Structures are given as structure tokens and as C-alpha cells.
C-alpha atoms as a printed R data frame, in Angstrom:
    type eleno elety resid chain resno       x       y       z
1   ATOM     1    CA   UNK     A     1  -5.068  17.796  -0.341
2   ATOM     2    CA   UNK     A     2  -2.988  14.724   0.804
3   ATOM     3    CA   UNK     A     3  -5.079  13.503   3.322
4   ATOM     4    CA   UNK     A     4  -7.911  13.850   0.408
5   ATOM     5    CA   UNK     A     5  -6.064  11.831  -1.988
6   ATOM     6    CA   UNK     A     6  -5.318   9.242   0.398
7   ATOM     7    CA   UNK     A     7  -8.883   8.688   1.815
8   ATOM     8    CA   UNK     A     8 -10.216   8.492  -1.844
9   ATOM     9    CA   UNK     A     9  -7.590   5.933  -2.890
10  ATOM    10    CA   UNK     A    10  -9.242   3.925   0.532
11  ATOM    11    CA   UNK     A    11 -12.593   3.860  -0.803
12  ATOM    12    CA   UNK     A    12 -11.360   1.653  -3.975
13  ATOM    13    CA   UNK     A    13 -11.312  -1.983  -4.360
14  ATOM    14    CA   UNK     A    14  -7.310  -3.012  -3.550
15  ATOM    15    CA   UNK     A    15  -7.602  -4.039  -7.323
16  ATOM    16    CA   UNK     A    16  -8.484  -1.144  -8.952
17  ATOM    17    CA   UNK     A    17  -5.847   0.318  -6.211
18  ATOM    18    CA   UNK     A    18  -3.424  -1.385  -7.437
19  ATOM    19    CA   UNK     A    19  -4.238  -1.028 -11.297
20  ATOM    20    CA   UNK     A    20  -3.952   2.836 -10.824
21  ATOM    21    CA   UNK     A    21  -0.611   2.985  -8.838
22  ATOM    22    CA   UNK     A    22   0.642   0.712 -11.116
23  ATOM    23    CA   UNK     A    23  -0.033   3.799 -13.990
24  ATOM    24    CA   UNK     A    24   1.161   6.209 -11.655
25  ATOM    25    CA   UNK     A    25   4.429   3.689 -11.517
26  ATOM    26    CA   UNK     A    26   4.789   3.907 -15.669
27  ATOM    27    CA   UNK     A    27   3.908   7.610 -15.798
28  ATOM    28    CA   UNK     A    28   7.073   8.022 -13.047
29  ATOM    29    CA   UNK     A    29   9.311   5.492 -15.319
30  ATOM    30    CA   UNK     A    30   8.048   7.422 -18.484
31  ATOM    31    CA   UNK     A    31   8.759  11.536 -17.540
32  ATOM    32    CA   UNK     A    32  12.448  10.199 -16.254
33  ATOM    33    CA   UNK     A    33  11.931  11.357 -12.759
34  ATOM    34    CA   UNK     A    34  13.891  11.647  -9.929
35  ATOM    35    CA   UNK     A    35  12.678   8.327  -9.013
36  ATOM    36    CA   UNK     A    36  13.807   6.393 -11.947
37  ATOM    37    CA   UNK     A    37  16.978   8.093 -11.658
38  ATOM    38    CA   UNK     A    38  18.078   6.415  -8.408
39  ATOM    39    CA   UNK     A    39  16.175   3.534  -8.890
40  ATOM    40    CA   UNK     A    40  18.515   2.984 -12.226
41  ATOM    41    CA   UNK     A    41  21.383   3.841 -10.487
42  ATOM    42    CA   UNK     A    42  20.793   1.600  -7.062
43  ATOM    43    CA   UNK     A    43  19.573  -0.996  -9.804
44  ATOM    44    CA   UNK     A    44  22.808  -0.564 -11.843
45  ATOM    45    CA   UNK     A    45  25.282  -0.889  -9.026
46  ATOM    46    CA   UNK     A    46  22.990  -3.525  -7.717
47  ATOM    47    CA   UNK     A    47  22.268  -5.567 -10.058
48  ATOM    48    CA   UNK     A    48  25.789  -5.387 -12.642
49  ATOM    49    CA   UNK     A    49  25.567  -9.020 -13.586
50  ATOM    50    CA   UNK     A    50  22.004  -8.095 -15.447
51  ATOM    51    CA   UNK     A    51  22.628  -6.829 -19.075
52  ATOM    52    CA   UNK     A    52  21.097  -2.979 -19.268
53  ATOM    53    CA   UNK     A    53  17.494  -4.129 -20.913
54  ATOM    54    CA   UNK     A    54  17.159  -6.397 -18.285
55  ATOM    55    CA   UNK     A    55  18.289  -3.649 -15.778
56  ATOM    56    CA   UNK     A    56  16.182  -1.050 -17.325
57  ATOM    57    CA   UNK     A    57  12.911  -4.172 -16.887
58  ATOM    58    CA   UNK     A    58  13.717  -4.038 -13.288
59  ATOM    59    CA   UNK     A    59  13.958  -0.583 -13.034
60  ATOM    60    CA   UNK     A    60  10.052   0.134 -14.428
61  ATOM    61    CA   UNK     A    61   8.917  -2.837 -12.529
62  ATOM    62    CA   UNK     A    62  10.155  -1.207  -9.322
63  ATOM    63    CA   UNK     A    63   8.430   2.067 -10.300
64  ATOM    64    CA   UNK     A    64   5.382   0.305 -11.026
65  ATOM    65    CA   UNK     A    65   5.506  -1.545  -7.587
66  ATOM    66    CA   UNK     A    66   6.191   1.978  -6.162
67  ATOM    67    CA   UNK     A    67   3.419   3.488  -7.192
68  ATOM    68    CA   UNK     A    68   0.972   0.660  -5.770
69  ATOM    69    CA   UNK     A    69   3.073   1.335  -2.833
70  ATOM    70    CA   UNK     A    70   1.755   4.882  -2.851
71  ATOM    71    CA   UNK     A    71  -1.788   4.171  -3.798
72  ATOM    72    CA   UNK     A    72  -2.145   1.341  -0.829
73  ATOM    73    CA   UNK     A    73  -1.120   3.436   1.679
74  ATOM    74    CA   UNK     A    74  -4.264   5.663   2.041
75  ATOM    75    CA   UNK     A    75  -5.960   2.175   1.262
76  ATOM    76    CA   UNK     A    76  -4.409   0.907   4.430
77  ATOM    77    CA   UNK     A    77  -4.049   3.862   6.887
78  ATOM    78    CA   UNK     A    78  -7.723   4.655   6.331
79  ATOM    79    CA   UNK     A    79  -9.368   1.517   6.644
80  ATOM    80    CA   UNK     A    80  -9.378  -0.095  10.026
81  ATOM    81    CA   UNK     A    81  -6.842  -2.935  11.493
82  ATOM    82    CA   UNK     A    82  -9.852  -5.534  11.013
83  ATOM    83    CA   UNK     A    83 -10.145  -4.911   7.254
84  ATOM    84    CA   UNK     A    84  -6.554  -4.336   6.579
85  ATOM    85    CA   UNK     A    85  -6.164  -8.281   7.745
86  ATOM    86    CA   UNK     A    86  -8.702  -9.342   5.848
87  ATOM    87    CA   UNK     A    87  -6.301  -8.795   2.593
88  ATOM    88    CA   UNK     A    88  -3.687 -11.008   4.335
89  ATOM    89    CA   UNK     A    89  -4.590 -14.321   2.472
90  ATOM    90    CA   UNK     A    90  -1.802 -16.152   4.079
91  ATOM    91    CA   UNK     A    91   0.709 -15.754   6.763
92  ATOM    92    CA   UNK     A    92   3.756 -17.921   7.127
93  ATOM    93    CA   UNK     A    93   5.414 -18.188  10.460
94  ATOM    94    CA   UNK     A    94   3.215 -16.525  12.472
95  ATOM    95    CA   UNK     A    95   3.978 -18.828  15.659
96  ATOM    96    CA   UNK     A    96   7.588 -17.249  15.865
97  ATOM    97    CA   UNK     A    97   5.648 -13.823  17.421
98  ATOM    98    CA   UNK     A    98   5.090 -15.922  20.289
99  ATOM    99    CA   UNK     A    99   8.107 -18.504  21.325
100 ATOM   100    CA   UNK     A   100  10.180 -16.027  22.377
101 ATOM   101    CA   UNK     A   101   9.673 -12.986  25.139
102 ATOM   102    CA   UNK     A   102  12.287 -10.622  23.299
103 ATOM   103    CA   UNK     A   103  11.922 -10.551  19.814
104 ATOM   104    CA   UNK     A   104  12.520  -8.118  17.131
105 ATOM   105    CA   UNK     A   105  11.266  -7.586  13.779
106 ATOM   106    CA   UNK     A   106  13.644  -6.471  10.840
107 ATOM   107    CA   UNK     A   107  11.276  -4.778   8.156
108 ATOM   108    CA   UNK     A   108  12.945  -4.314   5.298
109 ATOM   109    CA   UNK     A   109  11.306  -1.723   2.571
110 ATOM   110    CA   UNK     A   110  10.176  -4.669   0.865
111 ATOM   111    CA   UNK     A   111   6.502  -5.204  -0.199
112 ATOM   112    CA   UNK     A   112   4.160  -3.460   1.990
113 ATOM   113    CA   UNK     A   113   5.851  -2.854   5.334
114 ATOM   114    CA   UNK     A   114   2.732  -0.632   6.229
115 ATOM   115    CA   UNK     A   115  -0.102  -3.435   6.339
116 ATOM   116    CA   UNK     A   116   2.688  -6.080   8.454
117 ATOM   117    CA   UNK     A   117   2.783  -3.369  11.002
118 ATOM   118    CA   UNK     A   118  -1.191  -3.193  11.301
119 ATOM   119    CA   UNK     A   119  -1.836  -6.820  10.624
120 ATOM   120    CA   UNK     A   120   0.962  -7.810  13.301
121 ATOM   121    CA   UNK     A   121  -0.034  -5.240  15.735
122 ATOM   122    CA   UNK     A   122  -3.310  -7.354  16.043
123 ATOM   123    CA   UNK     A   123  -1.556 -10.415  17.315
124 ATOM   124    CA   UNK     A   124   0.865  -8.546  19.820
125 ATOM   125    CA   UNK     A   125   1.375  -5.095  20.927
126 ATOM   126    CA   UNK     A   126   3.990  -3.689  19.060
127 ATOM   127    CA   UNK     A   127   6.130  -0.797  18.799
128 ATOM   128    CA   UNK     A   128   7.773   0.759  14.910
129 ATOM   129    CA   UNK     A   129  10.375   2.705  14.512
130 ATOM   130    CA   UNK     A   130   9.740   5.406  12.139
131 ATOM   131    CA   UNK     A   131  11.609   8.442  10.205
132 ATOM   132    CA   UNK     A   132   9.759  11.668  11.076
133 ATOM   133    CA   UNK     A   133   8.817  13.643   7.947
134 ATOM   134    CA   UNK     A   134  10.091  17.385   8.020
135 ATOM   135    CA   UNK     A   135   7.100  18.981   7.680
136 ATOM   136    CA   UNK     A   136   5.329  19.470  11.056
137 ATOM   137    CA   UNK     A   137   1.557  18.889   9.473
138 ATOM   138    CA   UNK     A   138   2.917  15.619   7.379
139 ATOM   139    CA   UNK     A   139   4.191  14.247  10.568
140 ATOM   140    CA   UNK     A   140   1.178  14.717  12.060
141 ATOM   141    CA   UNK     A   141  -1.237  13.305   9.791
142 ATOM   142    CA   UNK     A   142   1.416  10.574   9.442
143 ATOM   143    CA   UNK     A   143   1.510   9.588  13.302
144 ATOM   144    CA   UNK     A   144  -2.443   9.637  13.054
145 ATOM   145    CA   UNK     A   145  -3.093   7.274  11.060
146 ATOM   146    CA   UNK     A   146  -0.223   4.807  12.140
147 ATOM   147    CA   UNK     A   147   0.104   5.327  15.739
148 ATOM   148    CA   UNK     A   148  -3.477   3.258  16.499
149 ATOM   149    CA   UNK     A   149  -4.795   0.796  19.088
150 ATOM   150    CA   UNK     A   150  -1.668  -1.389  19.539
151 ATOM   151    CA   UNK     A   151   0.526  -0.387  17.551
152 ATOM   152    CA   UNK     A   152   2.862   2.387  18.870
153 ATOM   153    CA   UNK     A   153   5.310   4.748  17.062
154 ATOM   154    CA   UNK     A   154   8.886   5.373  17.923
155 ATOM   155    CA   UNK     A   155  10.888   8.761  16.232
156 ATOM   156    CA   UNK     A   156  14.593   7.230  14.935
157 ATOM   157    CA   UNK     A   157  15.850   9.294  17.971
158 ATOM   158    CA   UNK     A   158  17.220   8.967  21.214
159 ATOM   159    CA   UNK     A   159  13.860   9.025  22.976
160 ATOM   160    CA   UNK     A   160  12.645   6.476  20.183
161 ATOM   161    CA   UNK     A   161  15.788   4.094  21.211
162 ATOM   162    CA   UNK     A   162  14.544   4.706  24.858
163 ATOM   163    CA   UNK     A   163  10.899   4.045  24.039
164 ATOM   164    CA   UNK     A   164  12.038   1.043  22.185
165 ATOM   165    CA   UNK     A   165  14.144  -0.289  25.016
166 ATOM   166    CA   UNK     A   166  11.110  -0.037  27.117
167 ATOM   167    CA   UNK     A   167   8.371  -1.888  25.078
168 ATOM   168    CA   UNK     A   168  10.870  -5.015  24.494
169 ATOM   169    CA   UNK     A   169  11.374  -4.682  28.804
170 ATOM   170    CA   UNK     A   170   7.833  -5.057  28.713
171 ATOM   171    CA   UNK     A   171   7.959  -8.214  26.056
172 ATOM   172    CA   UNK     A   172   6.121  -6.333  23.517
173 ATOM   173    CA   UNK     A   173   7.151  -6.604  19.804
174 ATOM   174    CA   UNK     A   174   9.605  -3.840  18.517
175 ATOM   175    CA   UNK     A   175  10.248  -3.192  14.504
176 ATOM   176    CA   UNK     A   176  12.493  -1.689  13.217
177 ATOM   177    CA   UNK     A   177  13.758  -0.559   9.269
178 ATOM   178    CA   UNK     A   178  17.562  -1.429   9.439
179 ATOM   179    CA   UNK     A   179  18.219  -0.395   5.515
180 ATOM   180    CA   UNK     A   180  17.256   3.311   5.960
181 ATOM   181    CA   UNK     A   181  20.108   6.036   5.693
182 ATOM   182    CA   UNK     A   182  20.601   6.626   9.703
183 ATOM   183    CA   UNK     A   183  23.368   9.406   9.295
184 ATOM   184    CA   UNK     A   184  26.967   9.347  11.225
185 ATOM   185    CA   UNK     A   185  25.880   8.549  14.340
186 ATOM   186    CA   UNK     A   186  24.289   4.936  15.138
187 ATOM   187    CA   UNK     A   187  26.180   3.512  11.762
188 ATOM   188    CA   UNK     A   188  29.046   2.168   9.914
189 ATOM   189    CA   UNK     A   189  29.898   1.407   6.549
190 ATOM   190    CA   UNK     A   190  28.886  -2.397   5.548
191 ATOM   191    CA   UNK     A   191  28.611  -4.226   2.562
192 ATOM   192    CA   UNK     A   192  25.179  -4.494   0.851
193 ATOM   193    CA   UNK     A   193  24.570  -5.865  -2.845
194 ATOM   194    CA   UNK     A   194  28.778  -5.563  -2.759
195 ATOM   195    CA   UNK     A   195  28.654  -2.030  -2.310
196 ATOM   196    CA   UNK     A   196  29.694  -0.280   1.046
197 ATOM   197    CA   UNK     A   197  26.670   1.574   2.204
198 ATOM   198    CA   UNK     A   198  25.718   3.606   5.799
199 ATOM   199    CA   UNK     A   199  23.921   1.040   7.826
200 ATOM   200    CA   UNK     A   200  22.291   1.131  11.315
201 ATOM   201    CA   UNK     A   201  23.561  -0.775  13.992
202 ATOM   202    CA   UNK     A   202  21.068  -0.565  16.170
203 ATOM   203    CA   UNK     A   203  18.908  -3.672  15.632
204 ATOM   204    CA   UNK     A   204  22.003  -5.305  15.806
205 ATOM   205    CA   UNK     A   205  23.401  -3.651  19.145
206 ATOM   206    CA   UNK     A   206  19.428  -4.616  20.420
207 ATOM   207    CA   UNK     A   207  19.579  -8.378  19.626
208 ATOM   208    CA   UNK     A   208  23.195  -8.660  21.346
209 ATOM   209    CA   UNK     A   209  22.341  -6.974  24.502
210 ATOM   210    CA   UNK     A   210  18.800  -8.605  25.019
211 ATOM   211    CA   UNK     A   211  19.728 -12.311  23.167
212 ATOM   212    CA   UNK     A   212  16.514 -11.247  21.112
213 ATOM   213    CA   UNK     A   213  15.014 -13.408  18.508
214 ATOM   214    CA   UNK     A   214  15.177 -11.709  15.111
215 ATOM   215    CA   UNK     A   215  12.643 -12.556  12.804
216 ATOM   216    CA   UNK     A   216  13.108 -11.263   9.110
217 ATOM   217    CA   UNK     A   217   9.307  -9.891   8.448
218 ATOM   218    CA   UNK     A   218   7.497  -8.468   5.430
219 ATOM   219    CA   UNK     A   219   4.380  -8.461   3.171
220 ATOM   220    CA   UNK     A   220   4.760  -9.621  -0.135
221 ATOM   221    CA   UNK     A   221   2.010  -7.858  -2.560
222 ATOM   222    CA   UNK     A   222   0.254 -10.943  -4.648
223 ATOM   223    CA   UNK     A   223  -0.597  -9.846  -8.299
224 ATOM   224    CA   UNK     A   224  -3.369  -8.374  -9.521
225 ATOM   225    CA   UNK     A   225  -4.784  -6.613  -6.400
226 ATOM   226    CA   UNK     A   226  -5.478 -10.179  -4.935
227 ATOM   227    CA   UNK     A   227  -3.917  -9.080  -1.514
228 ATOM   228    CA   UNK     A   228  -0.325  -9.862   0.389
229 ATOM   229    CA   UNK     A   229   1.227 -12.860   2.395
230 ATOM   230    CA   UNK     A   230   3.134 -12.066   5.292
231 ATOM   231    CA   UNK     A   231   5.956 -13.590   6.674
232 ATOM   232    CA   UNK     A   232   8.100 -14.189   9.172
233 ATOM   233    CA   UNK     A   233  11.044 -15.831   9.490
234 ATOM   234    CA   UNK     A   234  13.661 -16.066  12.104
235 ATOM   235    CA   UNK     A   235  17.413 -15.140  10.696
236 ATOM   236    CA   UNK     A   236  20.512 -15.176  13.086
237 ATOM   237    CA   UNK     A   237  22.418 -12.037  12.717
238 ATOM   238    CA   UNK     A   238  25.143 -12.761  15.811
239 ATOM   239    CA   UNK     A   239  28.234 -13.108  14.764
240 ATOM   240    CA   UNK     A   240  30.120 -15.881  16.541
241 ATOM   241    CA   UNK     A   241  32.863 -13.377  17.026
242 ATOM   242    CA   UNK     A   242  30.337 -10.875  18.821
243 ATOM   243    CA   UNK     A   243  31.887  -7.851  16.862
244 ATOM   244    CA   UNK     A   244  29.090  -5.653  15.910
245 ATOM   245    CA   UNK     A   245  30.878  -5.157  12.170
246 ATOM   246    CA   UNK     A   246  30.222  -8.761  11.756
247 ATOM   247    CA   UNK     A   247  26.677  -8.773  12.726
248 ATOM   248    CA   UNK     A   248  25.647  -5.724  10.773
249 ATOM   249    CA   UNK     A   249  27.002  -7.644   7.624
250 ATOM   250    CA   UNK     A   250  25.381 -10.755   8.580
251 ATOM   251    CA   UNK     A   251  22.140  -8.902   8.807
252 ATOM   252    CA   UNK     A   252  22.112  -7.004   5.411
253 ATOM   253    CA   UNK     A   253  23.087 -10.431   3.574
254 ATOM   254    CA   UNK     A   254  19.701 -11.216   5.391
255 ATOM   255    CA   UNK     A   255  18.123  -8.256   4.171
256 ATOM   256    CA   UNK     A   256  20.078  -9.183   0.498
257 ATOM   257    CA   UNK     A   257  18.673 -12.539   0.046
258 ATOM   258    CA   UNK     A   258  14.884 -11.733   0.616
259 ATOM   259    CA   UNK     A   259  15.241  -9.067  -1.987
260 ATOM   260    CA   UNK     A   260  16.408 -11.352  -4.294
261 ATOM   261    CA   UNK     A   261  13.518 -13.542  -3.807
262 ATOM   262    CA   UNK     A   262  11.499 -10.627  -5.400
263 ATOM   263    CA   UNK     A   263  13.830  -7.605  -6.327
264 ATOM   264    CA   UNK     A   264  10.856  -5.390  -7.995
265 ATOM   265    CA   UNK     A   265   9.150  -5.091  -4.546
266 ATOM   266    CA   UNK     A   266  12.026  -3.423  -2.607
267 ATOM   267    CA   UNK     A   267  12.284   0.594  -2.527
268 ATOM   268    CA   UNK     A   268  14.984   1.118  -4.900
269 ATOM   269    CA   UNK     A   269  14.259   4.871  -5.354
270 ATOM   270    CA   UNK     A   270  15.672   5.260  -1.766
271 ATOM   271    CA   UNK     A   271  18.779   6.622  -1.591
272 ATOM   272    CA   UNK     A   272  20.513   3.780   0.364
273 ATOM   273    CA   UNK     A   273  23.958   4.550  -0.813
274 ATOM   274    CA   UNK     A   274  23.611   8.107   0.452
275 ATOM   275    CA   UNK     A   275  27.032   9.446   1.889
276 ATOM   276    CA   UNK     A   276  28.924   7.025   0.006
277 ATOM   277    CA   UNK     A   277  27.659   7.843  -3.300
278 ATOM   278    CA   UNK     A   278  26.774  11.002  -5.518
279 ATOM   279    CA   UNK     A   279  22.994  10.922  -6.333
């Protein structure tokens, strides 16, 4: 049934894409889901300088840029590389893929993080790092359709870290999603938005030990189903004390001021406070 719904949201124009996960976005702000539940309470602890209508704005706006997020994806995973590019209508940066032989993208779950991997993937081979799902058959499906030509899929495992030490060896392109919960191990508490939160260190401890070029990296959805820009800009996340504390802050101010730019586009109905907060 997934894989049906996805592959019919593929055969749409990316406007008319849009247009419906955009409903889907208001019907999930509307029934007072689970979704706008943490997305008002991220937003909240977020965002405290905002008054609560101009919270509660944000808050449906998010949901709304959600749900485009969920109708793109079968748009994107089952269309090929070629035509996925094709709704790039401008790129900014794109030279930094290629000045330096180590360098690592920071992805944030901002925009569409699914079409940067494909569109980048084209330029260089590259290698994402990537949560598996739970369910055996979701996983699956999930590495089919994203584990393609040259773009490769790491597990947020110990093999994964291995897999990802060898591709940057090899000077490929690595990726990796630094503002996803990464349990006890692999983390420690940081400030993001002035809240503490779990964070991964591992880009971080990546960037030290290989003096890697970080470039900050997403696609930012254009309005009205006219297509995405993608970016990529390089952000220094090394501390000049070298203590990895230091780094991991510098890199979620990073992380902090590209949301800003655009704070409806980022996944606030993640739980990115998890084990610091009650959700």
C-alpha cells in the first residue's frame, strides 16, 4: 500500500504534488495530531520570543511544509536521478564539491534533504548516512529506492561509521544528518535554539581527524511547486580549542542559523529534544 501511494504521488506534476501535501499538512494541523503536538512544543521552546499566534502560524506552516515533504518523496524516489535534477532551478556553491579531496556534507532536515542527496550524487559519488526504519519490509523498500547508481547508503551504526570512513579514504562525498536523536552513545548534550539537546558528534569527530571541509548543504523548496535551489556552503565547525564540546556547539549554531533563514522548512515534528525532554 505504501509503495502504491508513493508511486502515484510520482506520476503528478511537483505542483499539484505539492498542492496536495500541503492539504495533507492542514488536515495534520487541524485533527491535533501527534505531529502538531511536538511541532508546538519544539516551536514553543524554540521560538519563545514569538507571541503564541505567531507561534501557532509557524506551527501550521511547518505541518503544511511536512506534508509536501511526504508527498515529494515518492515524487523523488520514483522518478530517476536525471529528472529529479531537472527541478533544481538553481544551485549555489556547487564548486565547493570539488576544491577539496575530504569533504563532508552536514544535511540538516531542512527543505528536501532527499532530492540534494540524488541531485548531488550526480556530480560525485557519495555516500548518506541514514536511520534504518524498524520494520524489516520499510527498510527495504526504503534502501531501494535511495541506495541507486552513485549514491550509497550507510546504517547510523558501527559498520555505517566504517563504511563512511572508507568512502571519504577513497575521496568520495559522505553526508551525514547531525540533528537526529543518536542515543547515549556517539553524543553529548549541546545547546541548540538555547535548549540542551542529544547531539551527534560524529561529523564533528570526522572533520577533526581528516581536516575535512564541511559544507552546510540543503534544498530549499521554492513556492508553488516551482521546484528547489540547492546549496552549499562551507561552515567551520573546529573549535580553535580542538575540544569536541566546542565544535559540536559551533556546528548546531550552524545548523541554527540556516533554520532561521526559513524556520517553516525544518522538521519540527522530530523529536530533537528527546531524552532531555518529556514528549
Amino acid at each position: 500500500m505504501i509503495k502504491f501511494i508513493l508511486k502515484f504521488f510520482s506520476i503528478m506534476p511537483l505542483w499539484l504534488n505539492h498542492f496536495i501535501g500541503g492539504l495533507i499538512g492542514k488536515i495534520l494541523y487541524w485533527t491535533n495530531g501527534r505531529s502538531k503536538r511536538i511541532s508546538k512544543q519544539n516551536i514553543e521552546l524554540c521560538f519563545a520570543e514569538l507571541t503564541q499566534v505567531q507561534q501557532d502560524k509557524l506551527v501550521k506552516k511547518s505541518l503544511i511544509e511536512m506534508g509536501k515533504g511526504l508527498s515529494e518523496s515518492g515524487f523523488i524516489w520514483f522518478n530517476n536521478f536525471e529528472h529529479n535534477a531537472s527541478y533544481i532551478k538553481k544551485i549555489k556553491g556547487l564548486e565547493h564539491l570539488f576544491s577539496e579531496p575530504n569533504t563532508i556534507l552536514l544535511v540538516p532536515h531542512f527543505g528536501c534533504w532527499e532530492i540534494a542527496a540524488r541531485v548531488v550524487s550526480l556530480h560525485k559519488p557519495t555516500t548518506f548516512m541514514y536511520k534504518a526504519l524498524p520494520n524489516k519490509k520499510q527498510n527495504a523498500l526504503l534502501l531501494s529506492v535511495r541506495q541507486q547508481r552513485d549514491l550509497a547508503m550507510a546504517a547510523a551504526d558501527k559498520k555505517g561509521v566504517l563504511k563512511l570512513h572508507r568512502a571519504l579514504k577513497e575521496e568520495q562525498l559522505i553526508a551525514i544528518l547531525p540533528d537526529q536523536y543518536p542515543g547515549d552513545e556517539g553524543s553529548i548534550l549541546s545547546t541548540f535554539f538555547g535548549q540542551k539537546a542529544v547531539t551527534m558528534t560524529l561529523l564533528a569527530k570526522m572533520a577533526r581527524k581528516n581536516n575535512a571541509k564541511v559544507l552546510m548543504t540543503w534544498a530549499q523548496r521554492l513556492d508553488k511547486g516551482q521546484g528547489y535551489e540547492l546549496n552549499f556552503k562551507p561552515i567551520d565547525i573546529l573549535s580553535e580549542s580542538g575540544v569536541l564540546k566546542e565544535d559540536v556547539a559551533k556546528m548546531n549554531q550552524a545548523i541554527e542559523a540556516l533554520i532561521r533563514t526559513k524556520p517553516e522548512q525544518y522538521l519540527w515534528n522530530y523529536k530533537r529534544f528527546k531524552g532531555v525532554i518529556q514528549y
